């Protein structure tokens, strides 16, 4: 009996979290959000989906005749399931560090901006120019003009 | 898919395959990081907007206080007439025009003054000199300000209420929105888009002043260009081109600080100049440009006939007959006390429920739970007298409803005493309505036209109202400003309404972009965005978000602090065992109901309050970061909280009382004001306490109080900030 209550509580709390996040993007206060914000909402709730994952989710959430908006009634059950099933789990720092090390083929301990740009704009799910620029502006050490990736991690 | 995959570097796997996996991982991680930032940016925005709209309640409060004062004037011990005249006195100008002009010419400017010296009629040399001087942080001498204002007033007198322009004489017209004293934005616009000229015409759509620190410089520049290029420079009036608004939102203070000798006279002239600014501009008979918006009563033909200069301030209404006043005052005093009741009692919402809010907010946000926020409270409101006239022409509002506060304000300079006639409201009132609707309205998404009771004036107008007006006058587009937009502009009503806002970083560094529109003969708007930044090195997204968020959270914490006792009482209702902890749900519920700000409290909780080991919220922790500034006059914590909450209102009242803007008021005046204010609020404070307070503030014992010092004591300090500063 205690389990039942706590399970319910977990679901309710989860749903309230989802509702909060959804509301932040619900500009017209009519329980809809622009479909382009779905990725942001899902990610802000702690998930790390890939672009392909998102694509699938959005396909599920859109109306039969796409309106460009996603309704809360559809979003809630989908998102609840994602959270309760712990899909798209976070990427740990260790993993992320490994990833950078993989790209640092010559084991220099840092990456050149051009190197990183090449990988991230050509491989995997490529960054747009804007995404790349933004990342570089945050990641590149202004004095040495390289990305000291080890410094990102404590 | 979706679980963390390890990247085992196997010798057999081609490097490029692991590299690809690594890349995807980094991309996934980074996109999540950016989304997290975006969420923070977004709720920061929500916080600012919520607080801004909540701040509008303060204006209602203040105006109802004015009427309360008027009602109670006979009860004041012998000081009645003085105080009232302080409030309502509009200095009648004894000088004729010619004498004025001569007087200004005769003002001597000392040799040591190194700023621009204007000569009229103005030339390009003058405007260039002004621009250079202001870039160097110089101040224009009061003499030239007076002369400039005088010439501007003369010029504006000949202008109609609605200006009709054509694009055929120029390539494109540039339209800018609110500037709110941000000189940096104006200079950035000129830099990007060029200075005004015959080939480069401009329209500035109101709200040049208030809030920012360079309002004086902005209007000097705008008026100078207006005089220089009268056919290519156009200014619309905004709701902040209003001397009573300026009292509250900073422009008056700025002028008095910059112009110690001539400040009062400058402000006098400005009253006239502001009320003479045109109300609307129409381009090619197709595009209507007004500052706020429209209502279902807006009519351009009627608007053209209005005597616009009579509407000096939206807060000053045409007079009503006395019987109306008496009726209202009874209902108001009874409602006053009911408003101060417990936080969860639904306040009577006679007026507000009629306004269908498009934003998610409780419509019963009246009186008792509002708090006065300082720096982030930016938006403005006026008191609407129109409740009764709009829906039921002359019936007094049902009591004990929310009072219609400023029906009572009597305006000395409107000499006719208008008695309420059947069934048509008097002409002055109709004219006032037209003007206020233009300056104060906001668009909403649902059809219809409802009272903008949170601003206190103007309407929320729906797409049908827009459609109807555009059709009526054969127009195709409405361009307005008045509301801050994150991207500097926003379209609504199926593209028929554009909001253009030109003050970037309006709430805080990084909060929003500014924008302007360029419109050519084909009447297709092109948008140009920009953002002023303090540092020359561009801030990263993370830095921008962090700064803005910090500011929003500080403002939010101040709101919590201002309602501390109510919050603690409510928290404790859930915490029977006195553990100091309650669930997240309970915490969110309490905060939402006390503060009445519609915000994602669960999402914000980590930034506001601590969790204990068992996952509950330590509710006391949301106040830990704030402590009162020092020194505090000897008052009880409760009183301190009240003072803190209302210090903005107090400041305004003091400013009004302090007619010569010296920053000092007499102890007696202080006592009177304070007594009135606390009885208005229903706060029990005995005379002795007030006397003690007054005496303690009179630091040099000369019988006068420096109220800025007094108010300073009720600022708060954010301890975390102090710590950060100390750590360097």
mmCIF file of N, CA and C in Angstrom, chain A residues 13 16-17 20-21 23-29 31 37 39-41 43-51 53 87-91 95-96 98-100 102-103 105 107 116 119-121 123-128 131 134-135 137-138 142, chain B residues 1-9 15-16 18-36 38-39 42-43 46 358-360 445-446 486 537-542 544 584-585 589 599-604:
data_model
loop_
_atom_site.group_PDB
_atom_site.id
_atom_site.type_symbol
_atom_site.label_atom_id
_atom_site.label_comp_id
_atom_site.label_asym_id
_atom_site.label_seq_id
_atom_site.Cartn_x
_atom_site.Cartn_y
_atom_site.Cartn_z
ATOM 1 N N UNK A 13 4.213 14.007 -9.251
ATOM 2 C CA UNK A 13 5.319 14.966 -9.238
ATOM 3 C C UNK A 13 5.943 15.081 -10.625
ATOM 4 N N UNK A 16 3.793 17.077 -12.798
ATOM 5 C CA UNK A 16 3.829 18.505 -12.481
ATOM 6 C C UNK A 16 5.104 19.140 -13.025
ATOM 7 N N UNK A 17 6.203 18.412 -12.959
ATOM 8 C CA UNK A 17 7.446 18.904 -13.555
ATOM 9 C C UNK A 17 7.266 19.139 -15.034
ATOM 10 N N UNK A 20 5.125 22.209 -15.656
ATOM 11 C CA UNK A 20 5.906 23.432 -15.467
ATOM 12 C C UNK A 20 6.750 23.751 -16.684
ATOM 13 N N UNK A 21 7.487 22.732 -17.118
ATOM 14 C CA UNK A 21 8.388 22.952 -18.249
ATOM 15 C C UNK A 21 7.596 23.349 -19.488
ATOM 16 N N UNK A 23 4.727 24.818 -19.613
ATOM 17 C CA UNK A 23 4.162 26.166 -19.457
ATOM 18 C C UNK A 23 5.152 27.264 -19.806
ATOM 19 N N UNK A 24 6.413 27.000 -19.554
ATOM 20 C CA UNK A 24 7.408 28.030 -19.837
ATOM 21 C C UNK A 24 7.377 28.420 -21.310
ATOM 22 N N UNK A 25 7.036 27.446 -22.143
ATOM 23 C CA UNK A 25 7.041 27.717 -23.579
ATOM 24 C C UNK A 25 5.652 27.931 -24.157
ATOM 25 N N UNK A 26 4.679 27.891 -23.302
ATOM 26 C CA UNK A 26 3.306 28.048 -23.770
ATOM 27 C C UNK A 26 2.968 29.535 -23.798
ATOM 28 N N UNK A 27 3.350 30.209 -24.870
ATOM 29 C CA UNK A 27 3.275 31.658 -24.888
ATOM 30 C C UNK A 27 1.873 32.204 -24.851
ATOM 31 N N UNK A 28 0.967 31.488 -25.456
ATOM 32 C CA UNK A 28 -0.392 32.029 -25.531
ATOM 33 C C UNK A 28 -1.280 31.497 -24.429
ATOM 34 N N UNK A 29 -0.665 30.749 -23.528
ATOM 35 C CA UNK A 29 -1.426 30.191 -22.407
ATOM 36 C C UNK A 29 -2.622 29.394 -22.877
ATOM 37 N N UNK A 31 -2.177 25.974 -23.693
ATOM 38 C CA UNK A 31 -1.740 24.582 -23.587
ATOM 39 C C UNK A 31 -1.232 24.028 -24.911
ATOM 40 N N UNK A 37 9.942 23.801 -30.266
ATOM 41 C CA UNK A 37 10.452 23.934 -28.895
ATOM 42 C C UNK A 37 10.440 22.593 -28.152
ATOM 43 N N UNK A 39 12.054 19.852 -28.543
ATOM 44 C CA UNK A 39 13.388 19.369 -28.201
ATOM 45 C C UNK A 39 13.920 20.041 -26.959
ATOM 46 N N UNK A 40 13.756 21.336 -26.901
ATOM 47 C CA UNK A 40 14.239 22.086 -25.750
ATOM 48 C C UNK A 40 13.536 21.627 -24.481
ATOM 49 N N UNK A 41 12.237 21.458 -24.564
ATOM 50 C CA UNK A 41 11.484 21.069 -23.371
ATOM 51 C C UNK A 41 11.935 19.697 -22.881
ATOM 52 N N UNK A 43 14.699 18.140 -23.409
ATOM 53 C CA UNK A 43 16.068 18.180 -22.894
ATOM 54 C C UNK A 43 16.139 18.880 -21.550
ATOM 55 N N UNK A 44 15.338 19.905 -21.390
ATOM 56 C CA UNK A 44 15.418 20.634 -20.119
ATOM 57 C C UNK A 44 14.884 19.794 -18.973
ATOM 58 N N UNK A 45 14.132 18.744 -19.301
ATOM 59 C CA UNK A 45 13.650 17.860 -18.242
ATOM 60 C C UNK A 45 14.673 16.790 -17.898
ATOM 61 N N UNK A 46 15.852 16.918 -18.468
ATOM 62 C CA UNK A 46 16.938 16.042 -18.064
ATOM 63 C C UNK A 46 17.282 14.936 -19.042
ATOM 64 N N UNK A 47 16.661 14.928 -20.196
ATOM 65 C CA UNK A 47 16.925 13.855 -21.154
ATOM 66 C C UNK A 47 17.942 14.271 -22.212
ATOM 67 N N UNK A 48 18.621 13.260 -22.774
ATOM 68 C CA UNK A 48 19.649 13.536 -23.778
ATOM 69 C C UNK A 48 19.329 12.814 -25.082
ATOM 70 N N UNK A 49 18.205 13.119 -25.691
ATOM 71 C CA UNK A 49 17.885 12.435 -26.946
ATOM 72 C C UNK A 49 18.769 12.922 -28.071
ATOM 73 N N UNK A 50 18.926 12.073 -29.089
ATOM 74 C CA UNK A 50 19.628 12.527 -30.277
ATOM 75 C C UNK A 50 18.600 13.217 -31.172
ATOM 76 N N UNK A 51 19.069 13.817 -32.225
ATOM 77 C CA UNK A 51 18.145 14.470 -33.152
ATOM 78 C C UNK A 51 17.196 13.443 -33.761
ATOM 79 N N UNK A 53 16.167 10.695 -32.362
ATOM 80 C CA UNK A 53 15.178 10.372 -31.332
ATOM 81 C C UNK A 53 14.061 11.406 -31.329
ATOM 82 N N UNK A 87 14.273 6.963 -20.294
ATOM 83 C CA UNK A 87 14.874 6.923 -21.631
ATOM 84 C C UNK A 87 15.843 8.083 -21.792
ATOM 85 N N UNK A 88 16.725 7.940 -22.727
ATOM 86 C CA UNK A 88 17.641 9.031 -23.078
ATOM 87 C C UNK A 88 18.402 9.525 -21.857
ATOM 88 N N UNK A 89 19.026 8.567 -21.222
ATOM 89 C CA UNK A 89 19.713 8.891 -19.983
ATOM 90 C C UNK A 89 20.850 9.872 -20.190
ATOM 91 N N UNK A 90 21.219 10.566 -19.126
ATOM 92 C CA UNK A 90 22.287 11.554 -19.252
ATOM 93 C C UNK A 90 23.609 10.935 -19.678
ATOM 94 N N UNK A 91 24.368 11.728 -20.317
ATOM 95 C CA UNK A 91 25.724 11.343 -20.690
ATOM 96 C C UNK A 91 26.624 11.770 -19.541
ATOM 97 N N UNK A 95 32.111 9.719 -19.857
ATOM 98 C CA UNK A 95 31.825 9.384 -21.248
ATOM 99 C C UNK A 95 32.186 10.536 -22.170
ATOM 100 N N UNK A 96 31.789 11.726 -21.703
ATOM 101 C CA UNK A 96 32.035 12.909 -22.511
ATOM 102 C C UNK A 96 33.535 13.133 -22.677
ATOM 103 N N UNK A 98 35.844 10.874 -22.554
ATOM 104 C CA UNK A 98 36.316 9.852 -23.502
ATOM 105 C C UNK A 98 36.070 10.295 -24.935
ATOM 106 N N UNK A 99 34.893 10.845 -25.152
ATOM 107 C CA UNK A 99 34.534 11.261 -26.502
ATOM 108 C C UNK A 99 35.513 12.297 -27.027
ATOM 109 N N UNK A 100 35.842 13.258 -26.174
ATOM 110 C CA UNK A 100 36.813 14.263 -26.608
ATOM 111 C C UNK A 100 38.167 13.621 -26.880
ATOM 112 N N UNK A 102 38.769 10.658 -27.836
ATOM 113 C CA UNK A 102 38.725 9.941 -29.116
ATOM 114 C C UNK A 102 39.020 10.894 -30.265
ATOM 115 N N UNK A 103 38.432 12.074 -30.208
ATOM 116 C CA UNK A 103 38.645 13.011 -31.298
ATOM 117 C C UNK A 103 40.073 13.556 -31.296
ATOM 118 N N UNK A 105 43.056 12.689 -31.726
ATOM 119 C CA UNK A 105 43.765 11.505 -32.198
ATOM 120 C C UNK A 105 45.251 11.530 -31.861
ATOM 121 N N UNK A 107 46.524 12.755 -29.348
ATOM 122 C CA UNK A 107 46.707 12.791 -27.893
ATOM 123 C C UNK A 107 47.454 14.031 -27.436
ATOM 124 N N UNK A 116 37.782 20.262 -34.150
ATOM 125 C CA UNK A 116 36.473 20.038 -33.558
ATOM 126 C C UNK A 116 35.371 20.412 -34.538
ATOM 127 N N UNK A 119 34.797 17.697 -37.129
ATOM 128 C CA UNK A 119 34.026 16.567 -36.641
ATOM 129 C C UNK A 119 32.562 16.907 -36.427
ATOM 130 N N UNK A 120 32.360 18.018 -35.725
ATOM 131 C CA UNK A 120 30.992 18.288 -35.291
ATOM 132 C C UNK A 120 30.089 18.814 -36.402
ATOM 133 N N UNK A 121 30.706 19.373 -37.449
ATOM 134 C CA UNK A 121 29.845 19.849 -38.537
ATOM 135 C C UNK A 121 29.760 18.851 -39.674
ATOM 136 N N UNK A 123 30.367 15.084 -39.043
ATOM 137 C CA UNK A 123 30.032 13.742 -38.587
ATOM 138 C C UNK A 123 28.772 13.738 -37.740
ATOM 139 N N UNK A 124 28.289 12.513 -37.508
ATOM 140 C CA UNK A 124 27.182 12.340 -36.578
ATOM 141 C C UNK A 124 25.927 13.071 -37.014
ATOM 142 N N UNK A 125 25.357 13.872 -36.131
ATOM 143 C CA UNK A 125 24.210 14.719 -36.477
ATOM 144 C C UNK A 125 24.735 16.147 -36.519
ATOM 145 N N UNK A 126 25.203 16.568 -37.688
ATOM 146 C CA UNK A 126 26.024 17.778 -37.774
ATOM 147 C C UNK A 126 25.407 19.034 -37.142
ATOM 148 N N UNK A 127 26.297 19.810 -36.562
ATOM 149 C CA UNK A 127 25.914 21.115 -36.043
ATOM 150 C C UNK A 127 25.650 22.069 -37.191
ATOM 151 N N UNK A 128 24.768 23.030 -36.931
ATOM 152 C CA UNK A 128 24.646 24.159 -37.857
ATOM 153 C C UNK A 128 25.811 25.103 -37.570
ATOM 154 N N UNK A 131 25.329 26.761 -34.246
ATOM 155 C CA UNK A 131 25.642 25.924 -33.083
ATOM 156 C C UNK A 131 27.146 25.837 -32.902
ATOM 157 N N UNK A 134 28.633 29.098 -31.590
ATOM 158 C CA UNK A 134 28.303 29.307 -30.186
ATOM 159 C C UNK A 134 29.168 28.417 -29.301
ATOM 160 N N UNK A 135 29.333 27.172 -29.692
ATOM 161 C CA UNK A 135 30.141 26.258 -28.891
ATOM 162 C C UNK A 135 31.585 26.731 -28.844
ATOM 163 N N UNK A 137 32.699 29.714 -29.172
ATOM 164 C CA UNK A 137 32.868 30.935 -28.375
ATOM 165 C C UNK A 137 32.932 30.609 -26.893
ATOM 166 N N UNK A 138 32.268 29.550 -26.485
ATOM 167 C CA UNK A 138 32.305 29.178 -25.071
ATOM 168 C C UNK A 138 33.505 28.291 -24.763
ATOM 169 N N UNK A 142 40.726 31.790 -25.054
ATOM 170 C CA UNK A 142 41.044 32.949 -25.895
ATOM 171 C C UNK A 142 42.542 33.206 -26.056
ATOM 172 N N UNK B 1 18.467 2.239 -28.035
ATOM 173 C CA UNK B 1 19.002 3.602 -28.206
ATOM 174 C C UNK B 1 18.669 4.409 -26.962
ATOM 175 N N UNK B 2 19.514 5.256 -26.636
ATOM 176 C CA UNK B 2 19.183 6.147 -25.538
ATOM 177 C C UNK B 2 19.976 5.872 -24.278
ATOM 178 N N UNK B 3 20.460 4.700 -24.092
ATOM 179 C CA UNK B 3 21.287 4.461 -22.910
ATOM 180 C C UNK B 3 22.697 4.933 -23.196
ATOM 181 N N UNK B 4 23.385 5.257 -22.165
ATOM 182 C CA UNK B 4 24.760 5.700 -22.383
ATOM 183 C C UNK B 4 25.567 4.551 -22.955
ATOM 184 N N UNK B 5 26.156 4.767 -24.016
ATOM 185 C CA UNK B 5 26.973 3.705 -24.623
ATOM 186 C C UNK B 5 28.426 4.014 -24.367
ATOM 187 N N UNK B 6 29.149 3.014 -24.075
ATOM 188 C CA UNK B 6 30.561 3.295 -23.837
ATOM 189 C C UNK B 6 31.286 3.248 -25.165
ATOM 190 N N UNK B 7 32.291 4.033 -25.205
ATOM 191 C CA UNK B 7 33.046 4.053 -26.452
ATOM 192 C C UNK B 7 34.308 3.246 -26.243
ATOM 193 N N UNK B 8 34.207 1.991 -26.491
ATOM 194 C CA UNK B 8 35.409 1.169 -26.358
ATOM 195 C C UNK B 8 36.222 1.341 -27.618
ATOM 196 N N UNK B 9 37.424 1.710 -27.391
ATOM 197 C CA UNK B 9 38.245 1.903 -28.584
ATOM 198 C C UNK B 9 38.838 0.552 -28.943
ATOM 199 N N UNK B 15 38.851 4.042 -37.036
ATOM 200 C CA UNK B 15 38.817 5.283 -36.241
ATOM 201 C C UNK B 15 37.612 6.140 -36.581
ATOM 202 N N UNK B 16 37.300 6.196 -37.820
ATOM 203 C CA UNK B 16 36.230 7.104 -38.191
ATOM 204 C C UNK B 16 34.901 6.678 -37.566
ATOM 205 N N UNK B 18 34.475 5.220 -34.524
ATOM 206 C CA UNK B 18 34.472 5.699 -33.137
ATOM 207 C C UNK B 18 34.398 7.219 -33.110
ATOM 208 N N UNK B 19 35.092 7.804 -34.073
ATOM 209 C CA UNK B 19 35.048 9.257 -34.123
ATOM 210 C C UNK B 19 33.610 9.718 -34.316
ATOM 211 N N UNK B 20 32.886 9.002 -35.167
ATOM 212 C CA UNK B 20 31.509 9.371 -35.422
ATOM 213 C C UNK B 20 30.680 9.230 -34.151
ATOM 214 N N UNK B 21 30.892 8.153 -33.449
ATOM 215 C CA UNK B 21 30.157 7.959 -32.197
ATOM 216 C C UNK B 21 30.492 9.065 -31.200
ATOM 217 N N UNK B 22 31.774 9.388 -31.155
ATOM 218 C CA UNK B 22 32.192 10.458 -30.240
ATOM 219 C C UNK B 22 31.523 11.766 -30.603
ATOM 220 N N UNK B 23 31.493 12.011 -31.901
ATOM 221 C CA UNK B 23 30.889 13.268 -32.359
ATOM 222 C C UNK B 23 29.421 13.322 -31.961
ATOM 223 N N UNK B 24 28.720 12.208 -32.193
ATOM 224 C CA UNK B 24 27.289 12.203 -31.854
ATOM 225 C C UNK B 24 27.092 12.462 -30.364
ATOM 226 N N UNK B 25 27.952 11.836 -29.582
ATOM 227 C CA UNK B 25 27.839 12.004 -28.145
ATOM 228 C C UNK B 25 27.994 13.461 -27.744
ATOM 229 N N UNK B 26 29.030 14.065 -28.293
ATOM 230 C CA UNK B 26 29.280 15.469 -27.959
ATOM 231 C C UNK B 26 28.114 16.330 -28.428
ATOM 232 N N UNK B 27 27.636 16.009 -29.614
ATOM 233 C CA UNK B 27 26.519 16.810 -30.125
ATOM 234 C C UNK B 27 25.291 16.656 -29.242
ATOM 235 N N UNK B 28 24.992 15.427 -28.867
ATOM 236 C CA UNK B 28 23.840 15.193 -27.995
ATOM 237 C C UNK B 28 24.002 15.958 -26.687
ATOM 238 N N UNK B 29 25.191 15.860 -26.145
ATOM 239 C CA UNK B 29 25.438 16.524 -24.879
ATOM 240 C C UNK B 29 25.296 18.030 -25.017
ATOM 241 N N UNK B 30 25.896 18.557 -26.062
ATOM 242 C CA UNK B 30 25.883 20.003 -26.238
ATOM 243 C C UNK B 30 24.482 20.527 -26.467
ATOM 244 N N UNK B 31 23.698 19.815 -27.241
ATOM 245 C CA UNK B 31 22.334 20.274 -27.509
ATOM 246 C C UNK B 31 21.505 20.260 -26.242
ATOM 247 N N UNK B 32 21.817 19.318 -25.403
ATOM 248 C CA UNK B 32 21.090 19.280 -24.140
ATOM 249 C C UNK B 32 21.506 20.462 -23.279
ATOM 250 N N UNK B 33 22.778 20.777 -23.300
ATOM 251 C CA UNK B 33 23.305 21.914 -22.550
ATOM 252 C C UNK B 33 22.652 23.208 -23.005
ATOM 253 N N UNK B 34 22.556 23.385 -24.287
ATOM 254 C CA UNK B 34 21.944 24.583 -24.841
ATOM 255 C C UNK B 34 20.465 24.640 -24.485
ATOM 256 N N UNK B 35 19.796 23.497 -24.531
ATOM 257 C CA UNK B 35 18.368 23.486 -24.191
ATOM 258 C C UNK B 35 18.170 23.911 -22.740
ATOM 259 N N UNK B 36 19.064 23.426 -21.909
ATOM 260 C CA UNK B 36 18.984 23.792 -20.501
ATOM 261 C C UNK B 36 19.130 25.301 -20.326
ATOM 262 N N UNK B 38 18.472 27.487 -22.604
ATOM 263 C CA UNK B 38 17.314 28.121 -23.217
ATOM 264 C C UNK B 38 16.151 28.127 -22.232
ATOM 265 N N UNK B 39 15.989 27.048 -21.509
ATOM 266 C CA UNK B 39 14.943 26.979 -20.498
ATOM 267 C C UNK B 39 15.167 28.060 -19.453
ATOM 268 N N UNK B 42 14.325 31.356 -20.835
ATOM 269 C CA UNK B 42 12.899 31.525 -20.982
ATOM 270 C C UNK B 42 12.213 31.799 -19.666
ATOM 271 N N UNK B 43 12.571 31.055 -18.631
ATOM 272 C CA UNK B 43 11.854 31.338 -17.388
ATOM 273 C C UNK B 43 12.314 32.634 -16.760
ATOM 274 N N UNK B 46 10.026 34.967 -18.238
ATOM 275 C CA UNK B 46 8.734 34.861 -17.565
ATOM 276 C C UNK B 46 8.735 35.586 -16.232
ATOM 277 N N UNK B 358 -5.201 37.430 -21.310
ATOM 278 C CA UNK B 358 -4.668 36.431 -22.215
ATOM 279 C C UNK B 358 -3.487 35.744 -21.588
ATOM 280 N N UNK B 359 -2.842 36.435 -20.624
ATOM 281 C CA UNK B 359 -1.776 35.766 -19.939
ATOM 282 C C UNK B 359 -2.363 34.989 -18.781
ATOM 283 N N UNK B 360 -1.712 33.909 -18.411
ATOM 284 C CA UNK B 360 -2.254 33.134 -17.304
ATOM 285 C C UNK B 360 -1.977 33.854 -16.007
ATOM 286 N N UNK B 445 -5.021 37.599 -27.934
ATOM 287 C CA UNK B 445 -5.267 36.617 -28.977
ATOM 288 C C UNK B 445 -6.727 36.290 -29.205
ATOM 289 N N UNK B 446 -7.526 36.453 -28.155
ATOM 290 C CA UNK B 446 -8.947 36.118 -28.354
ATOM 291 C C UNK B 446 -9.681 37.331 -28.888
ATOM 292 N N UNK B 486 11.023 39.666 -26.680
ATOM 293 C CA UNK B 486 12.355 39.081 -26.556
ATOM 294 C C UNK B 486 13.202 39.279 -27.809
ATOM 295 N N UNK B 537 33.823 42.438 -25.883
ATOM 296 C CA UNK B 537 33.895 41.031 -26.269
ATOM 297 C C UNK B 537 32.495 40.441 -26.107
ATOM 298 N N UNK B 538 32.071 39.769 -27.093
ATOM 299 C CA UNK B 538 30.711 39.245 -27.059
ATOM 300 C C UNK B 538 30.577 38.217 -25.943
ATOM 301 N N UNK B 539 29.536 38.344 -25.182
ATOM 302 C CA UNK B 539 29.289 37.367 -24.127
ATOM 303 C C UNK B 539 28.820 36.063 -24.736
ATOM 304 N N UNK B 540 29.220 34.981 -24.100
ATOM 305 C CA UNK B 540 28.697 33.707 -24.579
ATOM 306 C C UNK B 540 27.244 33.595 -24.144
ATOM 307 N N UNK B 541 26.560 32.669 -24.756
ATOM 308 C CA UNK B 541 25.170 32.450 -24.408
ATOM 309 C C UNK B 541 25.035 32.181 -22.926
ATOM 310 N N UNK B 542 25.948 31.390 -22.431
ATOM 311 C CA UNK B 542 25.884 31.039 -21.021
ATOM 312 C C UNK B 542 26.014 32.261 -20.128
ATOM 313 N N UNK B 544 25.365 35.385 -20.928
ATOM 314 C CA UNK B 544 24.197 36.258 -21.063
ATOM 315 C C UNK B 544 23.045 35.734 -20.217
ATOM 316 N N UNK B 584 7.743 19.608 -1.786
ATOM 317 C CA UNK B 584 7.887 20.538 -2.907
ATOM 318 C C UNK B 584 6.529 21.042 -3.360
ATOM 319 N N UNK B 585 5.602 20.125 -3.421
ATOM 320 C CA UNK B 585 4.254 20.467 -3.839
ATOM 321 C C UNK B 585 3.652 21.548 -2.947
ATOM 322 N N UNK B 589 2.764 25.413 -3.901
ATOM 323 C CA UNK B 589 1.398 25.878 -3.736
ATOM 324 C C UNK B 589 1.331 27.165 -2.914
ATOM 325 N N UNK B 599 4.224 31.514 -12.217
ATOM 326 C CA UNK B 599 5.542 31.099 -12.693
ATOM 327 C C UNK B 599 5.734 29.615 -12.457
ATOM 328 N N UNK B 600 6.651 28.993 -13.185
ATOM 329 C CA UNK B 600 6.888 27.555 -12.993
ATOM 330 C C UNK B 600 7.685 27.325 -11.723
ATOM 331 N N UNK B 601 7.002 27.319 -10.580
ATOM 332 C CA UNK B 601 7.691 27.299 -9.310
ATOM 333 C C UNK B 601 8.507 26.045 -9.094
ATOM 334 N N UNK B 602 8.063 24.922 -9.590
ATOM 335 C CA UNK B 602 8.855 23.702 -9.427
ATOM 336 C C UNK B 602 10.176 23.777 -10.161
ATOM 337 N N UNK B 603 10.103 24.359 -11.372
ATOM 338 C CA UNK B 603 11.320 24.506 -12.141
ATOM 339 C C UNK B 603 12.278 25.479 -11.453
ATOM 340 N N UNK B 604 11.695 26.454 -10.774
ATOM 341 C CA UNK B 604 12.518 27.485 -10.144
ATOM 342 C C UNK B 604 13.020 27.091 -8.760
#
